[in-house]
Short mmCIF file of C-alpha atoms in Angstrom, two decimals:
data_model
loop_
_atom_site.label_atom_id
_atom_site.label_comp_id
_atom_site.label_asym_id
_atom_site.label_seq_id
_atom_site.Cartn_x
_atom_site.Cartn_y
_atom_site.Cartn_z
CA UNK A 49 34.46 -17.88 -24.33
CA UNK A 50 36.96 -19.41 -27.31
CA UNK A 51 40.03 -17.40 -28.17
CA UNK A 52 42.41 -18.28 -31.12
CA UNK A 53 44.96 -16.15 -32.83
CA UNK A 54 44.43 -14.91 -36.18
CA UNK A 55 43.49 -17.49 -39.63
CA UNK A 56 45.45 -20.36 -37.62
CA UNK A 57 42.62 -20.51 -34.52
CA UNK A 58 45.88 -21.53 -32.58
CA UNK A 59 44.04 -21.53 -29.15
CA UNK A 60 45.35 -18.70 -26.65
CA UNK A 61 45.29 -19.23 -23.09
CA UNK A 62 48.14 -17.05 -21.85
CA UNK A 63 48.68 -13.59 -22.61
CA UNK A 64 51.82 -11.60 -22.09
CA UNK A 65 51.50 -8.03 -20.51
CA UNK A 66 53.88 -5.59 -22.02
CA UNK A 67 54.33 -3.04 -19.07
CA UNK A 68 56.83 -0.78 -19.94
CA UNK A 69 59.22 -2.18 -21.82
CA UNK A 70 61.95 -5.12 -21.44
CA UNK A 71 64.63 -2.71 -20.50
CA UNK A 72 66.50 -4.74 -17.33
CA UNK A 73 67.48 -1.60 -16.13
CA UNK A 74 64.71 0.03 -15.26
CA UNK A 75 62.82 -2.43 -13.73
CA UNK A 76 64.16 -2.08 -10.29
CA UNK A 77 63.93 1.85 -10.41
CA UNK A 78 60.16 1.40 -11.79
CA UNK A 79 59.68 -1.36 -9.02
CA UNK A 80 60.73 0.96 -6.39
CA UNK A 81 58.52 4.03 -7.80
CA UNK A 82 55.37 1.56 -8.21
CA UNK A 83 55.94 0.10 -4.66
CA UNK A 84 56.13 3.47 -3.03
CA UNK A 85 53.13 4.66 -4.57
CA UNK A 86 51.00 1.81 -4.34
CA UNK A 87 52.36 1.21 -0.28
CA UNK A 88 51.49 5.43 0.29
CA UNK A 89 48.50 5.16 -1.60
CA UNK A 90 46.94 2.26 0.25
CA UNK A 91 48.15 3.74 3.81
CA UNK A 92 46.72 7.45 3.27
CA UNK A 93 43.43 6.36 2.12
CA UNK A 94 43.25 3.61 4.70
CA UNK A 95 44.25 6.25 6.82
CA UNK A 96 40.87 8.36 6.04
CA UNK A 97 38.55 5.67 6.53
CA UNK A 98 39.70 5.02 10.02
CA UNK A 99 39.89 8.74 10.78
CA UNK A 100 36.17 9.18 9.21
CA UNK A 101 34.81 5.83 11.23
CA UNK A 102 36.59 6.70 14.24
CA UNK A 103 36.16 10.55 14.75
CA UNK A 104 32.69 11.02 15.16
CA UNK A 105 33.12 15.26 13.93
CA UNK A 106 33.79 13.88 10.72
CA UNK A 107 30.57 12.25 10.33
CA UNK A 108 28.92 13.84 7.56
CA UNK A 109 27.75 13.76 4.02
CA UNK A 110 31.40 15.19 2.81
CA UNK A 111 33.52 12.50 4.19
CA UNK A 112 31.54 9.57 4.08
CA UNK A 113 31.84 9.85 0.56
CA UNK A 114 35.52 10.86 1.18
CA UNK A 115 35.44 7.54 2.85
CA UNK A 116 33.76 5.19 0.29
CA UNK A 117 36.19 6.68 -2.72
CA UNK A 118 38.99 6.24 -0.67
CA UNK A 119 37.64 2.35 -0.31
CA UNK A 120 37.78 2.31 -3.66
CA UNK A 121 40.88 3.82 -4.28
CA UNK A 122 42.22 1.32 -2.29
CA UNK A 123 40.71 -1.73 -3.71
CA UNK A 124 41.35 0.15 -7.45
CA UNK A 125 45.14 -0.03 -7.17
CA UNK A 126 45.30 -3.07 -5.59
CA UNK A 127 43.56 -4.81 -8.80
CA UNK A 128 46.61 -3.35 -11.18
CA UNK A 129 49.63 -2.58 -9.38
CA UNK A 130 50.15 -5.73 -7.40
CA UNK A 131 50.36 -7.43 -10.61
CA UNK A 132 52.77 -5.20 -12.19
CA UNK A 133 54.93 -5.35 -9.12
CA UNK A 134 55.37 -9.40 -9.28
CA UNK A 135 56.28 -8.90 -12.95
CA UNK A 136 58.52 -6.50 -12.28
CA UNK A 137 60.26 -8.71 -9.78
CA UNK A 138 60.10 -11.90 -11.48
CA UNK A 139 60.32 -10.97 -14.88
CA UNK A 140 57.22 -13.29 -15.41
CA UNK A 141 54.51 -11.16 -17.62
CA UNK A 142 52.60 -13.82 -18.44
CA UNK A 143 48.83 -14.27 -17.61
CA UNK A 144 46.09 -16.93 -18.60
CA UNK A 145 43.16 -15.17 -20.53
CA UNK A 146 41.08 -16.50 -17.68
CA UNK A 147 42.64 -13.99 -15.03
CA UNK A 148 42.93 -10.99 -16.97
CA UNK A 149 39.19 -11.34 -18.09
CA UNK A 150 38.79 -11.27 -14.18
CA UNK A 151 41.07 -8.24 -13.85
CA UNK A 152 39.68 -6.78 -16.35
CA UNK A 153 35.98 -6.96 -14.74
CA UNK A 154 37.04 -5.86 -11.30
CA UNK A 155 38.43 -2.85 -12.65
CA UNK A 156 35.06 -1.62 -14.66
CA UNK A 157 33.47 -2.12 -11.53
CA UNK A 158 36.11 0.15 -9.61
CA UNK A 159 36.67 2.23 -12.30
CA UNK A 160 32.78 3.09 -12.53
CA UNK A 161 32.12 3.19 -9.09
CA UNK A 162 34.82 6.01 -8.46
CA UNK A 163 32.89 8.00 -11.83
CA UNK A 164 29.59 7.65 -9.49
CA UNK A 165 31.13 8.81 -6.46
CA UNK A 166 33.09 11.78 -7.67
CA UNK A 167 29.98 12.73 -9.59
CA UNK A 168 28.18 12.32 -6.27
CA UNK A 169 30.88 14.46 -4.30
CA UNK A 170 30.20 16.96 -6.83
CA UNK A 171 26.16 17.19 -6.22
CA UNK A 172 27.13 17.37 -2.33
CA UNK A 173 29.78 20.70 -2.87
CA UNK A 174 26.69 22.00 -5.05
CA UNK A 175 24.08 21.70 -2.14
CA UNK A 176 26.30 22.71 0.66
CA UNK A 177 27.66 25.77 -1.20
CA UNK A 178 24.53 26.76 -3.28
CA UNK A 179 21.74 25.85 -0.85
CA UNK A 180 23.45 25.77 2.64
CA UNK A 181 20.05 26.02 4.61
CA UNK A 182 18.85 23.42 2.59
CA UNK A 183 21.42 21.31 2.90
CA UNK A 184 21.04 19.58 5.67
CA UNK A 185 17.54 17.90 4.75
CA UNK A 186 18.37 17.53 1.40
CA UNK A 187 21.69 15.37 1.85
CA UNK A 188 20.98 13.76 5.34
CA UNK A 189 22.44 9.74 5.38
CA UNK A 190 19.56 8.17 3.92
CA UNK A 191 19.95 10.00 0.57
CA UNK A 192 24.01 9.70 1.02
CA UNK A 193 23.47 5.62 1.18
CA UNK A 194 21.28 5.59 -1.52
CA UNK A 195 23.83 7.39 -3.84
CA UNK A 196 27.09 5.17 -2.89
CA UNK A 197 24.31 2.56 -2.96
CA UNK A 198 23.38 3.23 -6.71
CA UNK A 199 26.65 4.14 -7.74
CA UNK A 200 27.85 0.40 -7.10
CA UNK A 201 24.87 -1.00 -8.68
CA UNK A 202 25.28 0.93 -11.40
CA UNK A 203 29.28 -0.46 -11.86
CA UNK A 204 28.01 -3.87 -11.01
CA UNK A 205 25.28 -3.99 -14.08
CA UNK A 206 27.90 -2.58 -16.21
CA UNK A 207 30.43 -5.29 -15.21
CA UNK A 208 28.00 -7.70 -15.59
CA UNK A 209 26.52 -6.45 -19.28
CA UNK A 210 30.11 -6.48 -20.25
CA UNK A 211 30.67 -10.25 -18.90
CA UNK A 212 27.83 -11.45 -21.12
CA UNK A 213 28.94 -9.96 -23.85
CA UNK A 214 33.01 -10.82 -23.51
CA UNK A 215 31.31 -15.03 -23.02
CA UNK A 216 30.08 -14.85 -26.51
CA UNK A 217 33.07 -13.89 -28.29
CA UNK A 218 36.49 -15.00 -29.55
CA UNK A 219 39.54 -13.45 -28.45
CA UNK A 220 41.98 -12.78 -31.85
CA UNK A 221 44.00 -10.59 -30.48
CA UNK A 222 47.92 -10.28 -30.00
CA UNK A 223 49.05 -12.60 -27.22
CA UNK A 224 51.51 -9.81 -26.49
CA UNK A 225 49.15 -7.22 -24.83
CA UNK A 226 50.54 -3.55 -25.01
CA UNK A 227 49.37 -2.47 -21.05
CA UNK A 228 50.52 -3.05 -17.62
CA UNK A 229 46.97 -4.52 -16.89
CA UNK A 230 44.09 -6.03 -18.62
CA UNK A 231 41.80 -3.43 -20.08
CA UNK A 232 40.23 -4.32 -23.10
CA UNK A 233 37.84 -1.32 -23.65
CA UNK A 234 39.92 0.95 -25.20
CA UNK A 235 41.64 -1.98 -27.55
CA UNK A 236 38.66 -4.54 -27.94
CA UNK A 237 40.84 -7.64 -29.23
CA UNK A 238 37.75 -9.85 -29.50
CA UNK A 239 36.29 -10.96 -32.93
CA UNK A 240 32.97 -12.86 -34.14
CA UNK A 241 30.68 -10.09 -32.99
CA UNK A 242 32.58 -7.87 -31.40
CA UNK A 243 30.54 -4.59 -32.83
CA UNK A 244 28.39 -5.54 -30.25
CA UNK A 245 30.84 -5.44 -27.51
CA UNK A 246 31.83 -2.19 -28.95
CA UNK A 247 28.32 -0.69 -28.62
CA UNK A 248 28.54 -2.10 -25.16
CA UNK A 249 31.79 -0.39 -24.01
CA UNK A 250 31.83 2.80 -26.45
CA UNK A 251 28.31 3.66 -26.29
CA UNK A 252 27.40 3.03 -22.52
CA UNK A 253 31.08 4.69 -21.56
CA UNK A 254 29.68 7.62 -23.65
CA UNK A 255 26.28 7.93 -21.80
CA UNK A 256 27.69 7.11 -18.23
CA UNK A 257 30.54 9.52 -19.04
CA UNK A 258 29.43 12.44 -20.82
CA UNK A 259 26.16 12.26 -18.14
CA UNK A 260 28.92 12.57 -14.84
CA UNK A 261 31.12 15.28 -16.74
CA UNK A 262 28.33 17.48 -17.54
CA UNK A 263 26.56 16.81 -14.49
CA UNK A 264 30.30 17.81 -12.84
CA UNK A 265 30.53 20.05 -15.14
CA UNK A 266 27.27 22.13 -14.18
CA UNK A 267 27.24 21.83 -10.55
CA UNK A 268 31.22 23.11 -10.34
CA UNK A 269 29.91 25.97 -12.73
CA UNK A 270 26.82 26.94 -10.19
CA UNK A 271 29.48 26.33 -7.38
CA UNK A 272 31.70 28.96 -9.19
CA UNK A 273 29.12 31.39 -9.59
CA UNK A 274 27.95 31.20 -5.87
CA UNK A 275 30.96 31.57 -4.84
CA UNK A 276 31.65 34.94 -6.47
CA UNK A 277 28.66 36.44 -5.18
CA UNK A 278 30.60 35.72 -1.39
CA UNK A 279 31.13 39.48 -0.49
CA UNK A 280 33.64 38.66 2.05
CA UNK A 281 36.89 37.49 0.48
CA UNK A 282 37.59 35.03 3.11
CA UNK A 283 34.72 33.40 2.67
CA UNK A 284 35.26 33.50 -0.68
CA UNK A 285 38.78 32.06 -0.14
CA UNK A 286 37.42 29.37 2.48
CA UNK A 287 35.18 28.12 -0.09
CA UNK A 288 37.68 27.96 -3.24
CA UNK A 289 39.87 25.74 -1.31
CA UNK A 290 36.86 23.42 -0.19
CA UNK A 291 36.13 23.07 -3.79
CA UNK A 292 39.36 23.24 -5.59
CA UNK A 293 41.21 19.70 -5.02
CA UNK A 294 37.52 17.97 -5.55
CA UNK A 295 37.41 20.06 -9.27
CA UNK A 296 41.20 19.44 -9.97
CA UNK A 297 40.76 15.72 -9.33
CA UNK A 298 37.33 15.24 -11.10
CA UNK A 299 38.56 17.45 -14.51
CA UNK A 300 42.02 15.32 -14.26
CA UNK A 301 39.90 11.82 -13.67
CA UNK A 302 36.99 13.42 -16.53
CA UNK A 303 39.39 14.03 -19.40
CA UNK A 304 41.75 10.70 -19.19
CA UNK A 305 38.53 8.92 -19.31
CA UNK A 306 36.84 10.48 -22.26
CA UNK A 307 40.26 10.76 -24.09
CA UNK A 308 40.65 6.79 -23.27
CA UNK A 309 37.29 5.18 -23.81
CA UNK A 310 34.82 7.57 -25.25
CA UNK A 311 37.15 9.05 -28.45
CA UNK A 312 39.11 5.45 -29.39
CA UNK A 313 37.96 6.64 -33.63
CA UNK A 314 41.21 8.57 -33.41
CA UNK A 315 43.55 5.32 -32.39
CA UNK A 316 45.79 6.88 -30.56
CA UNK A 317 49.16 4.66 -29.96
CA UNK A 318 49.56 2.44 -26.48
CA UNK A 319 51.99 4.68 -24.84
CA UNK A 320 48.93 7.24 -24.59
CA UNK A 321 46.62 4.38 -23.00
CA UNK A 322 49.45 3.59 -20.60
CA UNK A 323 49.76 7.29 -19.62
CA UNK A 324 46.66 7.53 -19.23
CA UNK A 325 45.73 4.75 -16.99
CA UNK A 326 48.54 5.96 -15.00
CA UNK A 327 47.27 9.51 -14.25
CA UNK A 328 44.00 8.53 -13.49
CA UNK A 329 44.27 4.76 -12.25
CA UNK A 330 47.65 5.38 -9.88
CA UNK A 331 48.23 8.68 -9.10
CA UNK A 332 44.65 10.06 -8.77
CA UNK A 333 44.56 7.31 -5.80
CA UNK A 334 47.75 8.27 -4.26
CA UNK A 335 46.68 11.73 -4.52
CA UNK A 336 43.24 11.58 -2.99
CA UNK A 337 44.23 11.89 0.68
CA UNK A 338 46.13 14.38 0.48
CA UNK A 339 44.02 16.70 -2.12
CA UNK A 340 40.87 15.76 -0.42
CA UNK A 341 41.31 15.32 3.15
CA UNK A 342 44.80 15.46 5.14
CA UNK A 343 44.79 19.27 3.83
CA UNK A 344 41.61 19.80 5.71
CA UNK A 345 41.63 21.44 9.36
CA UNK A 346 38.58 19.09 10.32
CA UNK A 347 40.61 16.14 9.35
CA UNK A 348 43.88 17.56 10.32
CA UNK A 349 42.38 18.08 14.03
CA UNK A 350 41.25 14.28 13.59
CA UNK A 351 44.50 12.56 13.10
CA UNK A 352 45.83 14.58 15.83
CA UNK A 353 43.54 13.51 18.28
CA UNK A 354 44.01 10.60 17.44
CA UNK A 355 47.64 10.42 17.70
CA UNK A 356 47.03 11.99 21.48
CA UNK A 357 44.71 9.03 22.24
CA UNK A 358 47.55 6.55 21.11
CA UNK A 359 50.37 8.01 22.86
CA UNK A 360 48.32 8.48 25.63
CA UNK A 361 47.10 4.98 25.68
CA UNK A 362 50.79 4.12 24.87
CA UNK A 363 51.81 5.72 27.76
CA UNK A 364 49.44 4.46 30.49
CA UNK A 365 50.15 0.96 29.44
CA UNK A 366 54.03 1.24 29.28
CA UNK A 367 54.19 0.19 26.14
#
């Protein structure tokens, strides 16, 4: 891929992240908030995949997905925030065109993969709650692998489509780049023909999702509906709060993406982007184990046991 910078096709090789500003006093306060998060957001939803692998009651359709988006989650903000921490620290924004192209394709494929999977959780709420006696056959592990399966090959093509595309272009953008990671989607600083990588981003983020918000969209509305048919209004009650941190998370994630990728006609300004990207690509993570799983008695009942077995273990072995 060549880059240059504007009518002088001064060769860029280094950009320089923005972040949030050059103001020296509030980098240590927005170190300390970003280190926080991204240190509780990696340890809760580490935390539920070792409670899902290691609790065998917890081995069902529900929370192995539980567990693969918190895998995510965990890779996700490690691809951003690490980044933005050094710079924070150091004071050193700058970043060779090379490794932010690199960023920038590890986060599609996260990015992506989490759309699948939350669109995936969704179908799983709609079976359990609108076909219960069906539910078993219909989402037993081999049809749970196949959808985590798919929903990283479809991220991975993406990526990839994306990479092809990126190669045959010339980056003409700012070298100052107005985000506190590489994400060129919503900004698409490449020239030469970069309607194609347009079509590529705008057009394929449309169809993959519009397709996972209405598809959300329909099986939370069927959900609803079931629901309050529920005569009793404890299971009625029981059944809200199984769905409602799945829905809050998924209309939250839903409308941050649209608003960022598939609407970029109305150009909103870069603070927006960066407000964005921090609902949906920091705190959605750090927020996961707590909406999803540690408020659940199943998983509640997990980490107790397996606090038991430790301090047991702990205390036969003196340690």
């Amino acid at each position: 891929m060549e880059n240059a910078e504007g009518g002088n096709q001064t060769p860029i090789v280094e950009l320089i992240l923005v972040g949030f500003g050059n103001g020296p006093e509030l980098q240590p306060l927005l170190f300390l908030l970003f280190l926080v998060i991204y240190l509780v957001a990696v340890a809760g939803n580490l935390l539920i995949v070792v409670l899902v692998v290691a609790d065998r009651h917890l081995h069902t359709p529900m929370y192995y997905f539980v567990a693969n988006l918190s895998s995510v989650e965990i890779c996700y903000v490690s691809t951003t925030l690490p980044r933005l921490l050094a710079s924070l620290v150091t004071g050193h924004r700058n970043i060779s065109l090379q490794n932010c192209i690199v960023q920038f394709h590890f986060y599609v494929i996260l990015s992506t993969a989490e759309c699948q999977l939350l669109t995936a959780m969704c179908c799983d709420r709609y079976l359990a709650i609108c076909h219960p006696l069906r539910y078993p056959a219909l989402m037993n592990g081999r049809v749970c692998c196949h959808m985590v399966a798919w929903a990283w090959i479809i991220a991975i093509l993406y990526s990839i489509m994306l990479e092809m595309l990126i190669l045959q272009l010339t980056y003409c953008g700012p070298k100052e780049f107005d985000h506190f990671f590489c994400d060129f989607a919503p900004i698409n600083p490449f020239c030469g023909n970069a309607d194609i990588l347009a079509m590529g981003t705008n057009y394929v983020s449309i169809i993959l999702t519009i397709m996972n918000f209405l598809l959300s969209l329909a099986s939370y509305t069927c959900i609803i509906i079931s629901i309050l048919r529920i005569n009793s209004s404890t299971g009625r009650q029981k059944a809200f709060s199984t769905c409602s941190s799945h829905l809050i998370v998924v209309a939250v994630y839903n409308v941050c993406i649209i608003i960022t990728y598939v609407v970029p006609e109305f150009n909103p300004p870069p603070l927006l982007y960066k407000t964005l990207s921090v609902l949906y690509g920091i705190l959605v993570p750090l927020l996961n184990p707590v909406l999803y799983s540690l408020r659940n008695k199943e998983v509640n009942q997990a980490l107790r046991t397996a606090i038991e077995k430790l301090a047991a273990f702990r205390h036969r072995h003196g340690v």
